CSV table of C-alpha atoms and ligand atoms in Angstrom, one decimal:
chain,number,residue,atom,x,y,z
A,1,MET,CA,-98.7,22.9,-203.2
A,2,THR,CA,-95.1,23.1,-202.1
A,3,SER,CA,-95.4,20.8,-199.1
A,4,CYS,CA,-97.1,18.4,-201.2
A,5,THR,CA,-94.8,18.6,-204.0
A,6,ARG,CA,-92.0,17.9,-201.5
A,7,ASN,CA,-93.9,15.0,-200.2
A,8,ILE,CA,-94.4,13.6,-203.4
A,9,LEU,CA,-90.7,13.8,-204.3
A,10,THR,CA,-89.6,12.3,-200.7
A,11,ALA,CA,-91.9,9.5,-201.7
A,12,LEU,CA,-90.6,8.8,-205.3
A,13,SER,CA,-86.9,8.8,-203.6
A,14,VAL,CA,-87.8,6.5,-201.0
A,15,ALA,CA,-90.0,4.5,-203.4
A,16,GLY,CA,-86.7,4.4,-205.5
A,17,ALA,CA,-84.6,3.0,-203.1
A,18,LEU,CA,-86.1,0.2,-201.7
A,19,HIS,CA,-88.5,-0.8,-204.4
A,20,THR,CA,-87.2,-2.0,-207.8
A,21,VAL,CA,-89.6,-4.6,-208.9
A,22,ALA,CA,-93.3,-3.6,-208.4
A,23,ALA,CA,-94.5,-7.4,-208.3
A,24,GLN,CA,-92.6,-7.9,-205.3
A,25,TYR,CA,-95.7,-6.5,-203.7
A,26,ASP,CA,-98.5,-8.0,-205.3
A,27,ALA,CA,-100.4,-10.7,-203.5
A,28,PRO,CA,-98.8,-14.0,-203.6
A,29,THR,CA,-100.4,-17.0,-204.9
A,30,TYR,CA,-100.6,-19.9,-202.5
A,31,SER,CA,-101.3,-23.7,-203.7
A,32,GLY,CA,-104.6,-24.6,-202.4
A,33,TYR,CA,-105.9,-21.1,-201.8
A,34,THR,CA,-108.1,-18.6,-204.0
A,35,LEU,CA,-107.4,-15.1,-203.9
A,36,LEU,CA,-110.9,-13.6,-202.7
A,37,TRP,CA,-109.8,-9.9,-202.8
A,38,SER,CA,-106.5,-7.9,-202.7
A,39,ALA,CA,-105.4,-4.3,-202.7
A,40,ASP,CA,-101.9,-3.9,-204.5
A,41,PHE,CA,-101.4,-0.3,-204.1
A,42,SER,CA,-100.1,0.0,-207.6
A,43,GLY,CA,-100.8,3.8,-209.3
A,44,THR,CA,-99.2,7.2,-209.5
A,45,ALA,CA,-97.0,8.6,-206.7
A,46,GLY,CA,-99.1,10.6,-204.4
A,47,ALA,CA,-102.2,9.5,-205.2
A,48,LEU,CA,-104.5,8.1,-202.6
A,49,PRO,CA,-105.7,4.4,-202.5
A,50,SER,CA,-108.8,3.6,-204.5
A,51,THR,CA,-112.0,4.5,-202.6
A,52,SER,CA,-114.0,1.5,-204.0
A,53,ASN,CA,-111.7,-0.5,-201.8
A,54,TRP,CA,-111.0,2.0,-199.1
A,55,ASN,CA,-113.0,4.3,-197.0
A,56,ILE,CA,-110.3,6.9,-195.5
A,57,ARG,CA,-111.1,7.9,-192.0
A,58,THR,CA,-110.3,11.7,-191.2
A,59,GLY,CA,-111.0,13.8,-187.9
A,60,TYR,CA,-110.1,13.2,-184.5
A,61,LEU,CA,-111.4,9.8,-183.5
A,62,GLY,CA,-111.1,10.3,-179.4
A,63,VAL,CA,-110.1,6.9,-179.0
A,64,ASN,CA,-107.4,5.2,-176.5
A,65,ASP,CA,-106.2,9.2,-175.6
A,66,GLU,CA,-104.6,9.1,-178.9
A,67,TRP,CA,-102.9,12.5,-180.4
A,68,GLU,CA,-103.3,12.3,-184.1
A,69,GLU,CA,-106.0,14.1,-186.5
A,70,TYR,CA,-106.5,11.9,-189.9
A,71,THR,CA,-106.4,13.3,-192.7
A,72,SER,CA,-106.9,12.6,-196.2
A,73,SER,CA,-104.1,14.6,-197.2
A,74,ASN,CA,-101.5,13.0,-199.6
A,75,ALA,CA,-98.7,13.7,-196.8
A,76,ASN,CA,-100.2,11.2,-194.7
A,77,LEU,CA,-101.6,8.8,-197.2
A,78,GLN,CA,-100.4,8.4,-200.7
A,79,LEU,CA,-99.4,5.2,-203.1
A,80,SER,CA,-95.7,5.5,-203.2
A,81,GLY,CA,-95.7,5.0,-207.0
A,82,GLY,CA,-93.7,1.6,-206.5
A,83,SER,CA,-96.8,-0.2,-205.8
A,84,THR,CA,-97.0,0.5,-202.0
A,85,LEU,CA,-99.0,2.5,-199.7
A,86,GLN,CA,-97.2,4.9,-197.1
A,87,ILE,CA,-98.9,6.2,-194.0
A,88,VAL,CA,-97.0,8.8,-192.7
A,89,PRO,CA,-97.1,10.7,-189.4
A,90,TRP,CA,-96.6,14.8,-189.2
A,91,THR,CA,-96.2,16.8,-186.4
A,92,ASN,CA,-98.9,19.8,-187.0
A,93,SER,CA,-99.2,22.6,-184.7
A,94,ALA,CA,-102.6,23.4,-186.3
A,95,THR,CA,-103.9,20.3,-185.0
A,96,GLU,CA,-105.7,19.8,-181.3
A,97,TYR,CA,-102.4,17.6,-180.4
A,98,GLY,CA,-100.1,18.3,-182.6
A,99,TRP,CA,-99.9,15.2,-184.9
A,100,THR,CA,-101.9,14.5,-188.2
A,101,SER,CA,-101.7,10.6,-189.7
A,102,ALA,CA,-104.0,8.6,-191.8
A,103,ARG,CA,-106.6,5.4,-191.2
A,104,ILE,CA,-108.1,3.4,-194.2
A,105,GLU,CA,-110.8,0.7,-193.7
A,106,SER,CA,-111.8,-1.6,-196.0
A,107,VAL,CA,-115.3,-1.1,-197.9
A,108,ASP,CA,-116.0,-4.9,-198.2
A,109,SER,CA,-115.8,-7.2,-195.0
A,110,TRP,CA,-115.4,-11.1,-195.0
A,111,THR,CA,-117.0,-14.0,-193.3
A,112,PRO,CA,-114.9,-17.1,-192.6
A,113,ALA,CA,-116.8,-19.8,-194.3
A,114,SER,CA,-117.8,-23.0,-192.8
A,115,GLY,CA,-115.4,-26.0,-193.9
A,116,VAL,CA,-112.5,-23.8,-195.2
A,117,VAL,CA,-109.6,-22.0,-194.2
A,118,THR,CA,-109.8,-18.2,-194.8
A,119,ARG,CA,-106.4,-16.3,-194.6
A,120,VAL,CA,-106.2,-12.4,-194.2
A,121,GLU,CA,-102.9,-11.3,-194.9
A,122,ALA,CA,-100.6,-8.0,-195.3
A,123,GLU,CA,-96.9,-7.4,-196.4
A,124,ILE,CA,-95.7,-4.4,-194.2
A,125,ASP,CA,-92.3,-2.7,-193.7
A,126,PHE,CA,-91.5,0.2,-191.4
A,127,GLY,CA,-89.7,3.6,-191.6
A,128,THR,CA,-85.9,3.1,-191.1
A,129,ASN,CA,-85.6,5.5,-188.2
A,130,ALA,CA,-83.9,4.2,-184.8
A,131,ALA,CA,-86.6,3.1,-182.3
A,132,SER,CA,-85.4,5.9,-180.0
A,133,THR,CA,-86.9,8.1,-182.0
A,134,LYS,CA,-90.4,6.0,-182.3
A,135,GLN,CA,-91.8,7.0,-178.8
A,136,GLY,CA,-95.4,7.1,-179.0
A,137,TYR,CA,-96.0,5.4,-182.7
A,138,TRP,CA,-98.4,2.7,-182.7
A,139,PRO,CA,-99.1,1.6,-186.3
A,140,ALA,CA,-101.6,-1.4,-186.9
A,141,PHE,CA,-103.1,-3.8,-189.1
A,142,TRP,CA,-106.4,-5.1,-187.4
A,143,MET,CA,-109.6,-6.1,-188.1
A,144,LEU,CA,-113.5,-5.1,-186.5
A,145,ALA,CA,-116.4,-6.9,-186.6
A,146,GLU,CA,-118.8,-5.7,-189.4
A,147,SER,CA,-121.7,-5.5,-186.5
A,148,TYR,CA,-119.4,-2.8,-184.6
A,149,ARG,CA,-119.7,-0.7,-187.9
A,150,THR,CA,-123.2,-1.3,-188.0
A,151,GLY,CA,-124.0,-0.3,-184.8
A,152,ALA,CA,-125.4,-3.7,-184.0
A,153,GLU,CA,-123.0,-4.7,-181.3
A,154,THR,CA,-120.7,-2.4,-179.2
A,155,TRP,CA,-117.0,-3.0,-178.4
A,156,PRO,CA,-115.5,-5.4,-177.3
A,157,GLU,CA,-118.0,-7.8,-177.3
A,158,CYS,CA,-118.5,-7.5,-181.1
A,159,GLY,CA,-115.0,-8.9,-181.8
A,160,GLU,CA,-111.6,-7.4,-182.6
A,161,LEU,CA,-108.6,-9.3,-184.1
A,162,ASP,CA,-105.5,-7.4,-184.3
A,163,ILE,CA,-103.0,-9.3,-186.8
A,164,LEU,CA,-100.1,-6.5,-185.9
A,165,GLU,CA,-99.6,-4.1,-183.7
A,166,MET,CA,-95.8,-2.6,-182.8
A,167,ILE,CA,-95.2,0.2,-180.5
A,168,ASP,CA,-92.6,2.6,-180.0
A,169,GLY,CA,-90.4,1.2,-182.9
A,170,VAL,CA,-89.6,-1.7,-180.7
A,171,LEU,CA,-89.5,-4.8,-182.9
A,172,THR,CA,-91.9,-6.9,-181.4
A,173,GLY,CA,-95.4,-7.6,-183.5
A,174,TYR,CA,-98.5,-8.3,-181.0
A,175,GLY,CA,-101.5,-10.3,-182.4
A,176,THR,CA,-104.5,-9.9,-180.3
A,177,ALA,CA,-108.3,-10.7,-179.9
A,178,HIS,CA,-110.5,-8.7,-178.2
A,179,CYS,CA,-113.9,-10.1,-177.3
A,180,GLY,CA,-115.3,-9.0,-174.0
A,181,ASP,CA,-115.1,-10.6,-170.8
A,182,ASP,CA,-114.0,-14.4,-172.3
A,183,CYS,CA,-110.9,-11.9,-173.8
A,184,ASN,CA,-110.3,-10.6,-170.2
A,185,ASP,CA,-111.8,-7.3,-171.6
A,186,ASP,CA,-114.2,-6.6,-168.9
A,187,ASP,CA,-111.8,-4.6,-166.9
A,188,ASP,CA,-108.4,-3.7,-168.3
A,189,ASP,CA,-109.0,-3.9,-172.3
A,190,GLU,CA,-105.8,-6.2,-172.7
A,191,GLY,CA,-107.4,-8.8,-174.4
A,192,LEU,CA,-105.9,-12.1,-175.2
A,193,GLN,CA,-102.5,-12.0,-176.8
A,194,SER,CA,-99.3,-13.0,-177.8
A,195,SER,CA,-96.2,-11.1,-179.6
A,196,ILE,CA,-93.1,-12.3,-181.7
A,197,ALA,CA,-89.6,-11.0,-182.3
A,198,VAL,CA,-89.2,-9.2,-185.8
A,199,PRO,CA,-86.3,-9.5,-187.1
A,200,ASN,CA,-85.8,-5.8,-188.7
A,201,ASP,CA,-87.9,-2.7,-190.2
A,202,SER,CA,-88.1,-4.0,-193.6
A,203,TRP,CA,-91.1,-6.3,-195.1
A,204,HIS,CA,-92.6,-9.0,-193.3
A,205,THR,CA,-95.8,-11.2,-194.3
A,206,TRP,CA,-98.5,-10.8,-191.4
A,207,ARG,CA,-101.5,-13.3,-191.2
A,208,LEU,CA,-104.7,-14.4,-189.6
A,209,GLU,CA,-106.0,-17.7,-190.6
A,210,TRP,CA,-109.4,-18.4,-189.5
A,211,ASP,CA,-109.5,-22.6,-189.8
A,212,ARG,CA,-113.2,-24.1,-190.0
A,213,THR,CA,-112.3,-27.0,-191.4
A,214,SER,CA,-113.0,-29.2,-188.5
A,215,GLY,CA,-116.7,-29.0,-189.0
A,216,ASN,CA,-117.1,-28.4,-185.1
A,217,TRP,CA,-116.7,-25.1,-183.4
A,218,GLU,CA,-115.1,-26.5,-180.5
A,219,THR,CA,-112.0,-27.5,-182.4
A,220,GLU,CA,-112.1,-24.5,-185.0
A,221,THR,CA,-108.7,-22.2,-184.7
A,222,ILE,CA,-107.7,-18.8,-185.2
A,223,LYS,CA,-103.8,-18.5,-185.6
A,224,TRP,CA,-101.8,-15.5,-186.3
A,225,TYR,CA,-98.3,-15.6,-188.2
A,226,MET,CA,-95.6,-13.7,-189.0
A,227,ASP,CA,-93.9,-14.7,-192.4
A,228,GLY,CA,-95.6,-18.1,-192.2
A,229,GLU,CA,-94.4,-19.0,-188.3
A,230,ALA,CA,-97.6,-19.1,-186.0
A,231,PHE,CA,-97.3,-17.1,-183.1
A,232,GLN,CA,-100.7,-17.2,-181.6
A,233,THR,CA,-103.4,-20.1,-181.6
A,234,LEU,CA,-107.1,-19.5,-180.4
A,235,THR,CA,-109.6,-22.5,-180.3
A,236,GLY,CA,-113.3,-22.5,-180.2
A,237,SER,CA,-113.4,-24.6,-177.1
A,238,GLU,CA,-111.8,-21.6,-174.9
A,239,PHE,CA,-114.7,-19.6,-175.2
A,240,SER,CA,-118.5,-19.9,-175.3
A,241,GLU,CA,-120.3,-20.4,-178.2
A,242,ALA,CA,-121.6,-17.0,-178.8
A,243,VAL,CA,-118.3,-15.7,-178.5
A,244,TRP,CA,-116.8,-17.8,-180.7
A,245,THR,CA,-119.6,-16.9,-183.4
A,246,ASN,CA,-118.6,-13.1,-183.0
A,247,LEU,CA,-114.8,-14.1,-183.4
A,248,ALA,CA,-114.8,-16.8,-186.4
A,249,HIS,CA,-118.5,-17.2,-188.0
A,250,SER,CA,-119.1,-13.4,-188.5
A,251,PRO,CA,-117.9,-10.7,-191.1
A,252,TYR,CA,-114.8,-8.8,-190.2
A,253,TYR,CA,-113.5,-5.5,-192.3
A,254,VAL,CA,-109.8,-4.7,-192.0
A,255,ILE,CA,-108.0,-1.2,-191.1
A,256,LEU,CA,-104.7,0.0,-191.6
A,257,ASN,CA,-103.4,3.1,-189.3
A,258,LEU,CA,-100.5,4.6,-187.5
A,259,ALA,CA,-101.7,6.3,-184.2
A,260,VAL,CA,-99.8,8.5,-182.1
A,261,GLY,CA,-99.9,8.7,-178.5
A,262,GLY,CA,-102.4,6.9,-176.4
A,263,SER,CA,-102.9,4.6,-173.7
A,264,TRP,CA,-100.7,1.7,-174.9
A,265,PRO,CA,-97.3,3.3,-176.8
A,266,GLY,CA,-97.4,6.2,-174.2
A,267,ASP,CA,-97.0,9.8,-175.7
A,268,PRO,CA,-94.2,11.0,-178.0
A,269,ASN,CA,-91.5,12.6,-176.7
A,270,SER,CA,-89.0,15.4,-177.6
A,271,ALA,CA,-86.8,12.7,-179.6
A,272,THR,CA,-89.8,11.2,-181.4
A,273,VAL,CA,-89.0,12.4,-185.1
A,274,ASP,CA,-92.0,12.5,-187.6
A,275,GLY,CA,-91.8,11.8,-191.5
A,276,TYR,CA,-91.3,9.0,-194.0
A,277,GLY,CA,-88.6,7.4,-191.5
A,278,ALA,CA,-91.5,6.8,-188.9
A,279,MET,CA,-94.0,5.7,-191.7
A,280,MET,CA,-96.0,2.4,-192.2
A,281,GLU,CA,-95.8,0.6,-195.7
A,282,ILE,CA,-98.2,-1.8,-197.2
A,283,GLY,CA,-96.9,-3.8,-199.8
A,284,TYR,CA,-100.8,-5.5,-200.4
A,285,VAL,CA,-103.4,-6.4,-198.4
A,286,ALA,CA,-105.2,-10.0,-199.4
A,287,VAL,CA,-108.1,-12.3,-198.6
A,288,TYR,CA,-107.9,-15.7,-199.7
A,289,GLN,CA,-110.2,-18.7,-199.0
A,290,SER,CA,-108.8,-22.6,-199.0
B,301,LIG,C1,-84.7,-8.7,-192.6
B,301,LIG,O1,-85.1,-10.3,-191.9
B,301,LIG,C2,-85.5,-10.9,-193.0
B,301,LIG,C3,-85.4,-12.6,-191.9
B,301,LIG,O2,-86.7,-12.6,-191.5
B,301,LIG,C4,-84.3,-11.1,-194.0
B,301,LIG,O3,-84.8,-12.1,-194.7
B,301,LIG,C5,-84.3,-9.7,-194.9
B,301,LIG,O4,-83.1,-9.9,-195.8
B,301,LIG,C6,-83.7,-8.8,-193.5
B,301,LIG,N1,-83.8,-7.3,-194.4
B,301,LIG,C7,-82.8,-6.6,-194.0
B,301,LIG,C8,-83.3,-5.2,-195.1
B,301,LIG,O5,-82.1,-6.7,-193.2
């Protein structure tokens, strides 16, 4: 109870410092687009996000040599009270590898429809601790194919679209597709990746767009954006039709998590600092269709 109260109070002060206008963190309206779905994370400080929107994953998932145990404690996952969601990593000596964090996955999934643009977007900021204290952190806003969740297909052939990943507090945003051999996933799991320099730890908008307006799978595209600036484009003709069907014609669900340690960022070190200064904070997640 003591630590719970402390975390809520800390969250309130963080929220108070950063957020004065809740509407700033609501999904925007875009002319020419219909909002299909959104999560705005309004609600009482310290509450969990709505479980009608989100599955909260718990436990040790045993992927990528990561160190965190995911929990549904509001120390790791909570509404800020300022219309945002906070995912906060903490050291915890009672866990197998010494860390707790959180991961949520959208209950719904969305299929990019033929003839339109489908846009998946989130507004995200990061705790303000110096990058030198963030070794080992791996926050991510990404999607997996519903066929993976149902077990119909295995990774990476199912398809994975990473809209934003950052490692070790370095202000570089990575966008990646994983899809098997066509994505260079056969031996090294690197996928098809591009990156963009992120101006600061503060709020930025990260978006993936499927553009199926051409009516021909070979000229359809998937594009990644930060603050409206495109930084990676994939085009159907770069792939086989079967792979493109998995990447661009199939349902995907959204995942938000903050991993600690593992094969990509490397492990935390003695300078790594836990808590709110290391968090990933989300203003909204939204899905639009043109
Ligand atoms: C972060 O960078 C953006 C430019 O992308 C700028 O508009 C914003 O004011 C910066 N925020 C802070 C807190 O420096």
